[in-house]
GROMACS .gro file of C-alpha atoms in nm:
model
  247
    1UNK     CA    1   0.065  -2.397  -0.083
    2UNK     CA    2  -0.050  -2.288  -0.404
    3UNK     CA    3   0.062  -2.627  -0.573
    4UNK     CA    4   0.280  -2.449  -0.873
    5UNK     CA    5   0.538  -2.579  -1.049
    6UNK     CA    6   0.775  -2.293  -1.108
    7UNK     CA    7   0.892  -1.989  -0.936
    8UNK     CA    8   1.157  -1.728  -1.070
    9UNK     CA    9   1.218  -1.992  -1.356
   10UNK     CA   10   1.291  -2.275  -1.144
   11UNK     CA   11   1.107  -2.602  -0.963
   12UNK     CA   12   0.930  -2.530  -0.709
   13UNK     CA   13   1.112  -2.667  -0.393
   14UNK     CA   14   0.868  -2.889  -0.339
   15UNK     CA   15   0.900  -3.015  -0.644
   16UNK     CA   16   1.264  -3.102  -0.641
   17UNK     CA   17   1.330  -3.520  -0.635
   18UNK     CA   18   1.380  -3.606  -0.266
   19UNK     CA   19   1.293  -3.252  -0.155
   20UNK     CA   20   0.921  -3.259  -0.094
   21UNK     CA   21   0.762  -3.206   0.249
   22UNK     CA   22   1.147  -3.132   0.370
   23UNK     CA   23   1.058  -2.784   0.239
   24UNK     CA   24   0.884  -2.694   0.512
   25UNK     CA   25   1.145  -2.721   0.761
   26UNK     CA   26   1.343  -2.570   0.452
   27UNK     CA   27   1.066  -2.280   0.492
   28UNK     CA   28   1.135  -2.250   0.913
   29UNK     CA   29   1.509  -2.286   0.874
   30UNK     CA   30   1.523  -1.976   0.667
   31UNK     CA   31   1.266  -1.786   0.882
   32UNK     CA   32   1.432  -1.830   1.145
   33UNK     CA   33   1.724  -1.678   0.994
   34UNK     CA   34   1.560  -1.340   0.985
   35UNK     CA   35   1.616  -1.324   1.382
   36UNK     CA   36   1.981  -1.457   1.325
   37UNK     CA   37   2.113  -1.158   1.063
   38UNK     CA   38   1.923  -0.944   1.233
   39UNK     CA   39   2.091  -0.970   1.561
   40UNK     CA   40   2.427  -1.039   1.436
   41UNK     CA   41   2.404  -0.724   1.249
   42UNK     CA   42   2.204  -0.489   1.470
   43UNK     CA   43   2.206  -0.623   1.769
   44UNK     CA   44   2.414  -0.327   1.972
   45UNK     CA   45   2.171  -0.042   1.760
   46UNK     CA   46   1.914   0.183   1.954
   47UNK     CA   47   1.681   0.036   1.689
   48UNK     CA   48   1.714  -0.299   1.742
   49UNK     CA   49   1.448  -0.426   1.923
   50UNK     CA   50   1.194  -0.159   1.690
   51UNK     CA   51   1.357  -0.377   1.372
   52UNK     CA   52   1.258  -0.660   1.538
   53UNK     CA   53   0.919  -0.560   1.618
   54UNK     CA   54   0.857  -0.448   1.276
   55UNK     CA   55   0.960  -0.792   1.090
   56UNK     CA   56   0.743  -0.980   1.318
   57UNK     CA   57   0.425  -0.741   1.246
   58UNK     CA   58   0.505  -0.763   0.866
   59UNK     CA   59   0.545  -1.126   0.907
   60UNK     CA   60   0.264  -1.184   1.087
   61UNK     CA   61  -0.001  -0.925   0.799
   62UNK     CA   62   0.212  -1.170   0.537
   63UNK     CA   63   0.062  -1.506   0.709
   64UNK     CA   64  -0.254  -1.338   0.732
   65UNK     CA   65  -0.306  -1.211   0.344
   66UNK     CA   66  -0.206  -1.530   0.264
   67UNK     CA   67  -0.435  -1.793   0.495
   68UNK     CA   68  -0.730  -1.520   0.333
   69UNK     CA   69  -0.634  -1.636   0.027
   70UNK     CA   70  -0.589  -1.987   0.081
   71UNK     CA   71  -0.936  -2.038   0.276
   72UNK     CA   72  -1.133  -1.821   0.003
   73UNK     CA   73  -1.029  -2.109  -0.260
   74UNK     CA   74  -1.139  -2.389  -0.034
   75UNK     CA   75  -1.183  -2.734  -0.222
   76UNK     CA   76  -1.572  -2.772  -0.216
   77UNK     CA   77  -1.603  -2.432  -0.092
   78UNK     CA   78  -1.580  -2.241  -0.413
   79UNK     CA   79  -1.824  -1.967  -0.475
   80UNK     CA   80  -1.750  -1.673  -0.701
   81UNK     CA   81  -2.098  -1.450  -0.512
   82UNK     CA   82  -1.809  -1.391  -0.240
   83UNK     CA   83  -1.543  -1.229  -0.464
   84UNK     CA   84  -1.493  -0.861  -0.461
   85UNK     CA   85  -1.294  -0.568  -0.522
   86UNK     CA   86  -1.272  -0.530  -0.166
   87UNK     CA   87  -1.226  -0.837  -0.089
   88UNK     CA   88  -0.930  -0.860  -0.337
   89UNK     CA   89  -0.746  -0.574  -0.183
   90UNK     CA   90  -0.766  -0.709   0.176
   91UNK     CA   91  -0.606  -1.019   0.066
   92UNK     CA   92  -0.289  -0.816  -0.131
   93UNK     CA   93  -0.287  -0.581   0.102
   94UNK     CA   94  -0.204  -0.791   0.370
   95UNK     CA   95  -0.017  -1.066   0.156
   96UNK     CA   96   0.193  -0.840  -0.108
   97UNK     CA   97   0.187  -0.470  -0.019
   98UNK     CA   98   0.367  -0.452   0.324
   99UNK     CA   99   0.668  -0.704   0.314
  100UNK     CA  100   0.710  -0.621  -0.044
  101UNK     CA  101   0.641  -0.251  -0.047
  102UNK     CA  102   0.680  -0.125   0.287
  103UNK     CA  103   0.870  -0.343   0.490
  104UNK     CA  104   1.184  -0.215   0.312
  105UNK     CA  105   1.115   0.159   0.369
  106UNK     CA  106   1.012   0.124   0.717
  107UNK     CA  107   1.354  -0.020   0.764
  108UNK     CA  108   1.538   0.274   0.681
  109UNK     CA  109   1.327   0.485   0.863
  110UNK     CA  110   1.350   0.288   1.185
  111UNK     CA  111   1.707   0.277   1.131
  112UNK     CA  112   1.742   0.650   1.054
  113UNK     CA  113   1.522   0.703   1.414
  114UNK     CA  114   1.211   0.815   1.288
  115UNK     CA  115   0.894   0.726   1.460
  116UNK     CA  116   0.658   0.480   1.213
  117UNK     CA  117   0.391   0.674   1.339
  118UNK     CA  118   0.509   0.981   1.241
  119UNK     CA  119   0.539   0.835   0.795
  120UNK     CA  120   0.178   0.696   0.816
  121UNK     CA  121   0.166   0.853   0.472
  122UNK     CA  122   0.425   0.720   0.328
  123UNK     CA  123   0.312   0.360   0.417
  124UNK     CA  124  -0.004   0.445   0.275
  125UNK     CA  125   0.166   0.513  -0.053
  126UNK     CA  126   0.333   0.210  -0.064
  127UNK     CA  127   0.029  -0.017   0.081
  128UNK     CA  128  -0.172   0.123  -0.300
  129UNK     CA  129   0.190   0.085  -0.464
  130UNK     CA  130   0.188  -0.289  -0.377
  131UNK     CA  131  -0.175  -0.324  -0.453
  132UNK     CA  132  -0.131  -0.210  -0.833
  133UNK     CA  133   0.195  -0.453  -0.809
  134UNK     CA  134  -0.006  -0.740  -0.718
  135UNK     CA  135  -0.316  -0.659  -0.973
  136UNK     CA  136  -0.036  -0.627  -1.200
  137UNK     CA  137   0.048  -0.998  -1.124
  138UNK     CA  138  -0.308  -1.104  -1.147
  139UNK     CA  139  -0.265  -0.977  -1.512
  140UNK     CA  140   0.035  -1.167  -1.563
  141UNK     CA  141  -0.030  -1.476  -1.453
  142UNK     CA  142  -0.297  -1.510  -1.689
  143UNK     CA  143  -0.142  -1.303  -2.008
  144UNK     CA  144   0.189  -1.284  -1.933
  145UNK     CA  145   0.471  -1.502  -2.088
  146UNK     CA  146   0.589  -1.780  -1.870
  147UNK     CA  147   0.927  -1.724  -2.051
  148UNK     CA  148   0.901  -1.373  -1.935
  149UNK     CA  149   0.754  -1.387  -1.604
  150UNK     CA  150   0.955  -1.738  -1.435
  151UNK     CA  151   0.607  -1.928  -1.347
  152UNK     CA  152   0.355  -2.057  -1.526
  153UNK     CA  153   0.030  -1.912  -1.429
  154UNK     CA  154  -0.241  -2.118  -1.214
  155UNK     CA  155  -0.467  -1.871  -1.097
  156UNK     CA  156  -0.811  -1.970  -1.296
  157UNK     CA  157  -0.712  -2.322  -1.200
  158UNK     CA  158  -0.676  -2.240  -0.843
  159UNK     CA  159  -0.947  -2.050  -0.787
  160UNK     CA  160  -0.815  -1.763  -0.699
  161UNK     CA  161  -0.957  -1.418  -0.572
  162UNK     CA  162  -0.830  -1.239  -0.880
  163UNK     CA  163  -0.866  -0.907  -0.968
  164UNK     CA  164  -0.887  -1.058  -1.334
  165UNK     CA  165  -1.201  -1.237  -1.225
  166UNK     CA  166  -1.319  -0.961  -1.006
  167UNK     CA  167  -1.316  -0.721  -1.262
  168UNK     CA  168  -1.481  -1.002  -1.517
  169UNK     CA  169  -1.798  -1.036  -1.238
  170UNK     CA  170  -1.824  -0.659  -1.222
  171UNK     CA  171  -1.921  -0.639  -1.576
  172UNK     CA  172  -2.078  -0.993  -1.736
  173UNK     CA  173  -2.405  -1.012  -1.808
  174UNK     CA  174  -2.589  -1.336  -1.667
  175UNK     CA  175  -2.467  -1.579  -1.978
  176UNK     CA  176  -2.081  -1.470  -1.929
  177UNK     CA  177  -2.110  -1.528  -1.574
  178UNK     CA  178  -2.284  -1.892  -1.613
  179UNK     CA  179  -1.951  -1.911  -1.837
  180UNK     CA  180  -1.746  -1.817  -1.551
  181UNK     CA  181  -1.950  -2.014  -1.294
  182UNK     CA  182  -1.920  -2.330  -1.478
  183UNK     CA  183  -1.538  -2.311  -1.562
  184UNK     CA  184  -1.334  -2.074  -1.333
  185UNK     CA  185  -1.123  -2.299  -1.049
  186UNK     CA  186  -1.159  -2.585  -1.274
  187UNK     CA  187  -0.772  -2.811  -1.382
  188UNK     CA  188  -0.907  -2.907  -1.700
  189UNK     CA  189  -0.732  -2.664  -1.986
  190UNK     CA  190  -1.055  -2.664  -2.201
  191UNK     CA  191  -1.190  -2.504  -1.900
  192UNK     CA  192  -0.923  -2.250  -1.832
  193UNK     CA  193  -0.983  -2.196  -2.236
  194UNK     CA  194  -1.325  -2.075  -2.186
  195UNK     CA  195  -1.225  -1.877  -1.866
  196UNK     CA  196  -0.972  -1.698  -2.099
  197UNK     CA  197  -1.161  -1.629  -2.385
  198UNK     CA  198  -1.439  -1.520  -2.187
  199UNK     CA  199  -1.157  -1.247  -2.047
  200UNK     CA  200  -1.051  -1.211  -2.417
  201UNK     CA  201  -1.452  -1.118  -2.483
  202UNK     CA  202  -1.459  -0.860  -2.184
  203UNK     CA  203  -1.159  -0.707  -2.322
  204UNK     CA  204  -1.006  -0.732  -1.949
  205UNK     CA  205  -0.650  -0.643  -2.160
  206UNK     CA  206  -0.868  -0.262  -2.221
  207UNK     CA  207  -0.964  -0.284  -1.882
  208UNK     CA  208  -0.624  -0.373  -1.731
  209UNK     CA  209  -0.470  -0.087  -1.915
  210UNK     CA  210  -0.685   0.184  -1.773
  211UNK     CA  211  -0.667   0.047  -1.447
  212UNK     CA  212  -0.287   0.077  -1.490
  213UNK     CA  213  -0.296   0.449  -1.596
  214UNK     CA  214  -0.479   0.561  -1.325
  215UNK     CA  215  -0.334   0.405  -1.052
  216UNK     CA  216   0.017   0.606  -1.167
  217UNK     CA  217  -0.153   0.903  -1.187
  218UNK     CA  218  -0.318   0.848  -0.857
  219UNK     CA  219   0.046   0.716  -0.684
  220UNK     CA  220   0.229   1.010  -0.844
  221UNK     CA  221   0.006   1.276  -0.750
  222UNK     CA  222   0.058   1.114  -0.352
  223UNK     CA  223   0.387   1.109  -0.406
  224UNK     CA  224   0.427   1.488  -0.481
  225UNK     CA  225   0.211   1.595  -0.199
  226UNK     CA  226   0.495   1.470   0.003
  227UNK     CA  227   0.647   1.738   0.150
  228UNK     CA  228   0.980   1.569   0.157
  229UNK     CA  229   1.174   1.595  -0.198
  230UNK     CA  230   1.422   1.305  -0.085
  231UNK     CA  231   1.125   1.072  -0.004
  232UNK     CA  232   0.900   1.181  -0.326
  233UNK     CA  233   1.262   1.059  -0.496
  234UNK     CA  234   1.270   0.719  -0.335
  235UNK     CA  235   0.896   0.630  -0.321
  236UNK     CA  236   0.926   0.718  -0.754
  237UNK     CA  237   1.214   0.527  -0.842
  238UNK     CA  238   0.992   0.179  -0.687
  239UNK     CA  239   0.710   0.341  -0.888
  240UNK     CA  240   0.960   0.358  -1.217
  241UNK     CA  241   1.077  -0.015  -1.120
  242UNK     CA  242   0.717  -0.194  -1.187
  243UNK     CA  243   0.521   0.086  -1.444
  244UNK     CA  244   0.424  -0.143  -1.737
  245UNK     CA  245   0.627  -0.392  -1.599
  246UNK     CA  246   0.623  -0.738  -1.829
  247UNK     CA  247   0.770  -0.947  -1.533
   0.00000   0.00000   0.00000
């Protein structure tokens, strides 16, 4: 969907000689296995049916973040006045932070018999954990090293909602933004030059960096109110896994 040509350091499926639009019954085959391992594995638990219901809702906030995405970087449609902070986080809220970040906690909780309701909490945690994760990416995909991080980055080309470029409209003054106006969402690299250096100019690296501090302080200060020492232990070791991570 978002045209790229690598993922994890390989193709894209898509990509792949005599793959092409057989990827998307690729795509269903594999979703559809979710149901299958599921049941074969659960299928006589208490919590079977709750696992059920809580892929389907994660699947379903996933499809969401991501058609938000998709239809803010319509061809023809493409006007940075709409981009926002807010707007940013609704999109990785819904698109990164629950199947990445939550999905896998609420699993162990359903299957240790705790009521969802009961951790609200704890998913909010995890909902600003995959947030930072996702801003995080944003950063990459424009300064991290494809080496590094398996993909090469698109996201000025595509037009994306960006926190880069969120942050960048939050504080140009009315030349840089002309200078993001006229190249941001644009294939050509001289554009995606100008779109860089401009971010270069705003010292968006500076920016990045403090925006990274915080949000650990702010996640490990949640973390400790938890009353539970076992869960303040698993919610920090996903912190430790993606602090300054470079991939």
């Amino acid at each position: 969907m978002d045209n790229s040509h690598t993922r994890r350091g390989q193709p894209c499926w898509f990509r792949v000689l005599k793959v092409g639009l057989i990827a998307v019954n690729d795509g269903v085959l594999l979703r559809n296995h979710i149901c299958r391992i599921l049941k074969n594995h659960f299928r006589g638990k208490p919590y079977y049916v709750d696992l059920l219901d809580l892929f389907n809702e994660v699947e379903f906030q996933t499809a969401s973040g991501q058609m938000i995405d998709l239809i803010t970087t319509l061809e023809g449609e493409k006007d940075l006045s709409k981009y926002s902070l807010s707007q940013h986080r609704r999109i990785v809220q819904y698109k990164t932070a629950y199947y990445s970040f939550y999905l896998p906690v609420a699993c162990a909780l359903v299957m240790s018999g705790e009521n969802l309701d009961n951790h609200v909490d704890v998913k909010n945690i995890l909902v600003d954990m995959g947030i930072y994760f996702q801003v995080q990416d944003d950063y990459l995909d424009c300064f991290g090293d494809p080496e590094t991080i398996g993909k090469i980055g698109t996201d000025i080309e595509d037009f994306k909602c960006s926190w880069l470029v969120v942050k960048a409209l939050e504080i140009c003054n009315e030349e840089q933004k002309n200078v993001l106006y006229e190249n941001y969402g644009k294939p050509d690299p001289v554009n995606v030059a100008e779109v860089k250096a401009l971010y270069d100019e705003l010292n968006l690296k500076g920016v990045f960096a403090e925006y990274e501090s915080k949000s650990y302080e702010k996640l490990i200060t949640s973390i400790e109110a938890h009353p539970s020492k076992a869960v303040q232990a698993v919610l920090k070791s996903f912190l430790a896994k993606i602090y300054k991570r470079q991939k």
